Amino acid sequence: MPEAAPSPGVAQWHAQRGQLTALAYRMLGQWAQAEDVVSAVGEQILSMDPATATGVRRWEGYLRTLTTRRAIDALRSVQQQRTEYVGTWLPEPVDQALLPEDAVANESMLRLGVLFLLEELSAPTRAAYVLHHGLGYSSSQIANVLEMKPAAVRQMLSRAARK
């Protein structure tokens, strides 16, 4: 019996997996944790109701939104765990040769110093910063992802740049 063709969402998830992992890594600072987030997004897509899946117009944006929101949740959880750690936390560096080619295009976002500075930002602020500077999202697009007003996102980006 022939195997059924994957749904458009699953196919897009497979195609975007490297970029989604790079996005989650930029936010989380740990490659394994980023892969976990992207896997959870894949599970969510696999278990999605077919009626809901047909309502998705742009899978790329939908997958990035899901990844961003799951990474924010993971960040909040990790930040609560780190409050008990007394030392300085540094993100784990990743050999850039292991990253997908498109994710390496913006090397400055992957430098250890930038990751360390991003660690100082709150989870939504970090997400906004990465989406804006790393992926070129506009304030209104980020506002849709974070469920905020565009003016609030612009203010958040301004504060992040000052910090």
PDB file of C-alpha atoms in Angstrom:
ATOM      1  CA  MET A   1       0.000   0.000   0.000  1.00  0.00           C
ATOM      2  CA  PRO A   2       1.548   3.362  -1.004  1.00  0.00           C
ATOM      3  CA  GLU A   3       2.349   5.844   1.724  1.00  0.00           C
ATOM      4  CA  ALA A   4       0.118   8.921   1.906  1.00  0.00           C
ATOM      5  CA  ALA A   5       1.674  12.221   0.883  1.00  0.00           C
ATOM      6  CA  PRO A   6       2.510  14.479   3.837  1.00  0.00           C
ATOM      7  CA  SER A   7       0.233  17.409   4.502  1.00  0.00           C
ATOM      8  CA  PRO A   8       1.366  20.854   3.303  1.00  0.00           C
ATOM      9  CA  GLY A   9       2.136  21.813   6.900  1.00  0.00           C
ATOM     10  CA  VAL A  10       4.404  18.817   7.471  1.00  0.00           C
ATOM     11  CA  ALA A  11       6.150  19.377   4.140  1.00  0.00           C
ATOM     12  CA  GLN A  12       6.748  23.051   5.017  1.00  0.00           C
ATOM     13  CA  TRP A  13       7.960  22.090   8.494  1.00  0.00           C
ATOM     14  CA  HIS A  14      10.520  19.723   6.957  1.00  0.00           C
ATOM     15  CA  ALA A  15      11.611  22.382   4.460  1.00  0.00           C
ATOM     16  CA  GLN A  16      11.883  25.132   7.121  1.00  0.00           C
ATOM     17  CA  ARG A  17      13.307  22.972   9.930  1.00  0.00           C
ATOM     18  CA  GLY A  18      16.860  24.339   9.690  1.00  0.00           C
ATOM     19  CA  GLN A  19      15.700  27.948   9.684  1.00  0.00           C
ATOM     20  CA  LEU A  20      13.285  27.326  12.553  1.00  0.00           C
ATOM     21  CA  THR A  21      16.057  25.691  14.582  1.00  0.00           C
ATOM     22  CA  ALA A  22      18.358  28.656  13.907  1.00  0.00           C
ATOM     23  CA  LEU A  23      15.594  31.041  15.013  1.00  0.00           C
ATOM     24  CA  ALA A  24      14.998  29.103  18.230  1.00  0.00           C
ATOM     25  CA  TYR A  25      18.766  28.866  18.871  1.00  0.00           C
ATOM     26  CA  ARG A  26      19.152  32.628  18.528  1.00  0.00           C
ATOM     27  CA  MET A  27      16.521  33.065  21.182  1.00  0.00           C
ATOM     28  CA  LEU A  28      17.500  30.239  23.537  1.00  0.00           C
ATOM     29  CA  GLY A  29      21.275  30.033  23.211  1.00  0.00           C
ATOM     30  CA  GLN A  30      21.300  26.217  23.338  1.00  0.00           C
ATOM     31  CA  TRP A  31      21.148  24.083  20.223  1.00  0.00           C
ATOM     32  CA  ALA A  32      19.573  21.030  21.862  1.00  0.00           C
ATOM     33  CA  GLN A  33      16.836  23.143  23.405  1.00  0.00           C
ATOM     34  CA  ALA A  34      16.209  24.808  20.040  1.00  0.00           C
ATOM     35  CA  GLU A  35      15.831  21.398  18.397  1.00  0.00           C
ATOM     36  CA  ASP A  36      13.349  20.413  21.125  1.00  0.00           C
ATOM     37  CA  VAL A  37      11.272  23.519  20.419  1.00  0.00           C
ATOM     38  CA  VAL A  38      11.229  22.816  16.672  1.00  0.00           C
ATOM     39  CA  SER A  39      10.311  19.180  17.306  1.00  0.00           C
ATOM     40  CA  ALA A  40       7.405  20.301  19.478  1.00  0.00           C
ATOM     41  CA  VAL A  41       6.240  22.547  16.636  1.00  0.00           C
ATOM     42  CA  GLY A  42       6.449  19.544  14.294  1.00  0.00           C
ATOM     43  CA  GLU A  43       4.340  17.480  16.675  1.00  0.00           C
ATOM     44  CA  GLN A  44       1.795  20.276  16.820  1.00  0.00           C
ATOM     45  CA  ILE A  45       1.633  20.400  13.011  1.00  0.00           C
ATOM     46  CA  LEU A  46       1.252  16.606  12.776  1.00  0.00           C
ATOM     47  CA  SER A  47      -1.623  16.596  15.253  1.00  0.00           C
ATOM     48  CA  MET A  48      -3.339  19.615  13.689  1.00  0.00           C
ATOM     49  CA  ASP A  49      -6.966  19.271  12.692  1.00  0.00           C
ATOM     50  CA  PRO A  50      -7.238  19.137   8.854  1.00  0.00           C
ATOM     51  CA  ALA A  51      -9.843  21.915   8.874  1.00  0.00           C
ATOM     52  CA  THR A  52      -7.458  24.191  10.766  1.00  0.00           C
ATOM     53  CA  ALA A  53      -4.563  23.248   8.475  1.00  0.00           C
ATOM     54  CA  THR A  54      -6.473  24.271   5.365  1.00  0.00           C
ATOM     55  CA  GLY A  55      -7.069  27.693   6.938  1.00  0.00           C
ATOM     56  CA  VAL A  56      -3.333  28.476   7.101  1.00  0.00           C
ATOM     57  CA  ARG A  57      -2.458  30.826   4.234  1.00  0.00           C
ATOM     58  CA  ARG A  58       1.313  31.232   4.781  1.00  0.00           C
ATOM     59  CA  TRP A  59       2.938  28.210   6.365  1.00  0.00           C
ATOM     60  CA  GLU A  60       6.343  29.886   6.638  1.00  0.00           C
ATOM     61  CA  GLY A  61       4.989  32.697   8.807  1.00  0.00           C
ATOM     62  CA  TYR A  62       2.757  30.333  10.773  1.00  0.00           C
ATOM     63  CA  LEU A  63       5.692  28.027  11.592  1.00  0.00           C
ATOM     64  CA  ARG A  64       7.905  30.948  12.624  1.00  0.00           C
ATOM     65  CA  THR A  65       5.122  32.253  14.851  1.00  0.00           C
ATOM     66  CA  LEU A  66       4.687  28.864  16.524  1.00  0.00           C
ATOM     67  CA  THR A  67       8.453  28.509  16.970  1.00  0.00           C
ATOM     68  CA  THR A  68       8.793  32.016  18.420  1.00  0.00           C
ATOM     69  CA  ARG A  69       5.964  31.471  20.902  1.00  0.00           C
ATOM     70  CA  ARG A  70       7.306  28.077  22.012  1.00  0.00           C
ATOM     71  CA  ALA A  71      10.805  29.555  22.390  1.00  0.00           C
ATOM     72  CA  ILE A  72       9.387  32.350  24.556  1.00  0.00           C
ATOM     73  CA  ASP A  73       7.692  29.739  26.747  1.00  0.00           C
ATOM     74  CA  ALA A  74      10.954  27.798  26.981  1.00  0.00           C
ATOM     75  CA  LEU A  75      12.854  30.998  27.837  1.00  0.00           C
ATOM     76  CA  ARG A  76      10.469  31.833  30.639  1.00  0.00           C
ATOM     77  CA  SER A  77      10.831  28.339  32.039  1.00  0.00           C
ATOM     78  CA  VAL A  78      14.627  28.426  31.787  1.00  0.00           C
ATOM     79  CA  GLN A  79      14.846  31.901  33.334  1.00  0.00           C
ATOM     80  CA  GLN A  80      12.919  30.654  36.356  1.00  0.00           C
ATOM     81  CA  GLN A  81      15.355  27.749  36.690  1.00  0.00           C
ATOM     82  CA  ARG A  82      18.377  30.044  36.339  1.00  0.00           C
ATOM     83  CA  THR A  83      17.315  32.242  39.242  1.00  0.00           C
ATOM     84  CA  GLU A  84      18.683  29.520  41.516  1.00  0.00           C
ATOM     85  CA  TYR A  85      22.068  29.404  39.729  1.00  0.00           C
ATOM     86  CA  VAL A  86      24.625  31.726  41.332  1.00  0.00           C
ATOM     87  CA  GLY A  87      27.200  31.982  38.517  1.00  0.00           C
ATOM     88  CA  THR A  88      27.129  33.812  35.209  1.00  0.00           C
ATOM     89  CA  TRP A  89      25.244  31.911  32.540  1.00  0.00           C
ATOM     90  CA  LEU A  90      26.772  31.942  29.080  1.00  0.00           C
ATOM     91  CA  PRO A  91      25.036  30.555  26.002  1.00  0.00           C
ATOM     92  CA  GLU A  92      26.585  27.469  24.502  1.00  0.00           C
ATOM     93  CA  PRO A  93      28.535  28.303  21.339  1.00  0.00           C
ATOM     94  CA  VAL A  94      27.691  26.292  18.232  1.00  0.00           C
ATOM     95  CA  ASP A  95      30.127  25.546  15.440  1.00  0.00           C
ATOM     96  CA  GLN A  96      28.744  27.543  12.520  1.00  0.00           C
ATOM     97  CA  ALA A  97      29.793  24.805  10.085  1.00  0.00           C
ATOM     98  CA  LEU A  98      26.988  22.668  11.559  1.00  0.00           C
ATOM     99  CA  LEU A  99      24.269  25.230  10.844  1.00  0.00           C
ATOM    100  CA  PRO A 100      22.234  25.289   7.638  1.00  0.00           C
ATOM    101  CA  GLU A 101      23.655  27.597   4.988  1.00  0.00           C
ATOM    102  CA  ASP A 102      20.881  30.199   5.143  1.00  0.00           C
ATOM    103  CA  ALA A 103      21.119  30.444   8.933  1.00  0.00           C
ATOM    104  CA  VAL A 104      24.845  31.197   8.755  1.00  0.00           C
ATOM    105  CA  ALA A 105      24.235  34.120   6.391  1.00  0.00           C
ATOM    106  CA  ASN A 106      23.866  36.493   9.304  1.00  0.00           C
ATOM    107  CA  GLU A 107      27.014  35.633  11.283  1.00  0.00           C
ATOM    108  CA  SER A 108      26.780  38.593  13.627  1.00  0.00           C
ATOM    109  CA  MET A 109      23.598  37.192  15.199  1.00  0.00           C
ATOM    110  CA  LEU A 110      25.388  33.987  16.116  1.00  0.00           C
ATOM    111  CA  ARG A 111      28.367  35.480  17.889  1.00  0.00           C
ATOM    112  CA  LEU A 112      28.676  34.573  21.511  1.00  0.00           C
ATOM    113  CA  GLY A 113      28.698  38.221  22.581  1.00  0.00           C
ATOM    114  CA  VAL A 114      25.357  38.936  20.942  1.00  0.00           C
ATOM    115  CA  LEU A 115      23.838  35.855  22.550  1.00  0.00           C
ATOM    116  CA  PHE A 116      25.139  36.983  25.913  1.00  0.00           C
ATOM    117  CA  LEU A 117      23.629  40.448  25.424  1.00  0.00           C
ATOM    118  CA  LEU A 118      20.328  38.943  24.293  1.00  0.00           C
ATOM    119  CA  GLU A 119      20.267  36.999  27.545  1.00  0.00           C
ATOM    120  CA  GLU A 120      19.786  40.324  29.330  1.00  0.00           C
ATOM    121  CA  LEU A 121      16.473  40.939  27.537  1.00  0.00           C
ATOM    122  CA  SER A 122      13.073  39.589  28.516  1.00  0.00           C
ATOM    123  CA  ALA A 123      11.688  36.745  26.397  1.00  0.00           C
ATOM    124  CA  PRO A 124       9.253  38.855  24.312  1.00  0.00           C
ATOM    125  CA  THR A 125      11.871  41.595  23.832  1.00  0.00           C
ATOM    126  CA  ARG A 126      14.433  39.033  22.715  1.00  0.00           C
ATOM    127  CA  ALA A 127      11.925  37.520  20.297  1.00  0.00           C
ATOM    128  CA  ALA A 128      11.140  40.949  18.847  1.00  0.00           C
ATOM    129  CA  TYR A 129      14.850  41.784  18.513  1.00  0.00           C
ATOM    130  CA  VAL A 130      15.690  38.494  16.761  1.00  0.00           C
ATOM    131  CA  LEU A 131      12.686  38.687  14.448  1.00  0.00           C
ATOM    132  CA  HIS A 132      13.478  42.304  13.528  1.00  0.00           C
ATOM    133  CA  HIS A 133      17.263  42.233  13.223  1.00  0.00           C
ATOM    134  CA  GLY A 134      17.810  38.584  12.373  1.00  0.00           C
ATOM    135  CA  LEU A 135      14.910  37.912  10.026  1.00  0.00           C
ATOM    136  CA  GLY A 136      13.914  41.406   8.889  1.00  0.00           C
ATOM    137  CA  TYR A 137      10.354  41.361  10.228  1.00  0.00           C
ATOM    138  CA  SER A 138       8.558  44.693  10.429  1.00  0.00           C
ATOM    139  CA  SER A 139       7.008  45.988  13.649  1.00  0.00           C
ATOM    140  CA  SER A 140       3.520  45.093  12.457  1.00  0.00           C
ATOM    141  CA  GLN A 141       4.579  41.524  11.605  1.00  0.00           C
ATOM    142  CA  ILE A 142       6.231  41.142  15.012  1.00  0.00           C
ATOM    143  CA  ALA A 143       3.117  42.560  16.640  1.00  0.00           C
ATOM    144  CA  ASN A 144       1.079  39.774  15.023  1.00  0.00           C
ATOM    145  CA  VAL A 145       3.496  37.115  16.268  1.00  0.00           C
ATOM    146  CA  LEU A 146       3.660  38.477  19.828  1.00  0.00           C
ATOM    147  CA  GLU A 147       0.004  39.535  19.928  1.00  0.00           C
ATOM    148  CA  MET A 148       0.872  43.147  20.743  1.00  0.00           C
ATOM    149  CA  LYS A 149       0.297  46.544  19.158  1.00  0.00           C
ATOM    150  CA  PRO A 150       2.897  47.741  16.613  1.00  0.00           C
ATOM    151  CA  ALA A 151       3.638  50.853  18.703  1.00  0.00           C
ATOM    152  CA  ALA A 152       4.456  48.654  21.703  1.00  0.00           C
ATOM    153  CA  VAL A 153       6.776  46.540  19.541  1.00  0.00           C
ATOM    154  CA  ARG A 154       8.579  49.657  18.250  1.00  0.00           C
ATOM    155  CA  GLN A 155       9.052  50.835  21.833  1.00  0.00           C
ATOM    156  CA  MET A 156      10.296  47.386  22.838  1.00  0.00           C
ATOM    157  CA  LEU A 157      12.825  47.375  19.975  1.00  0.00           C
ATOM    158  CA  SER A 158      13.978  50.869  20.895  1.00  0.00           C
ATOM    159  CA  ARG A 159      14.546  49.867  24.517  1.00  0.00           C
ATOM    160  CA  ALA A 160      16.336  46.691  23.470  1.00  0.00           C
ATOM    161  CA  ALA A 161      18.697  48.676  21.238  1.00  0.00           C
ATOM    162  CA  ARG A 162      19.461  51.104  24.064  1.00  0.00           C
ATOM    163  CA  LYS A 163      20.083  48.289  26.522  1.00  0.00           C
TER     164      LYS A 163
END
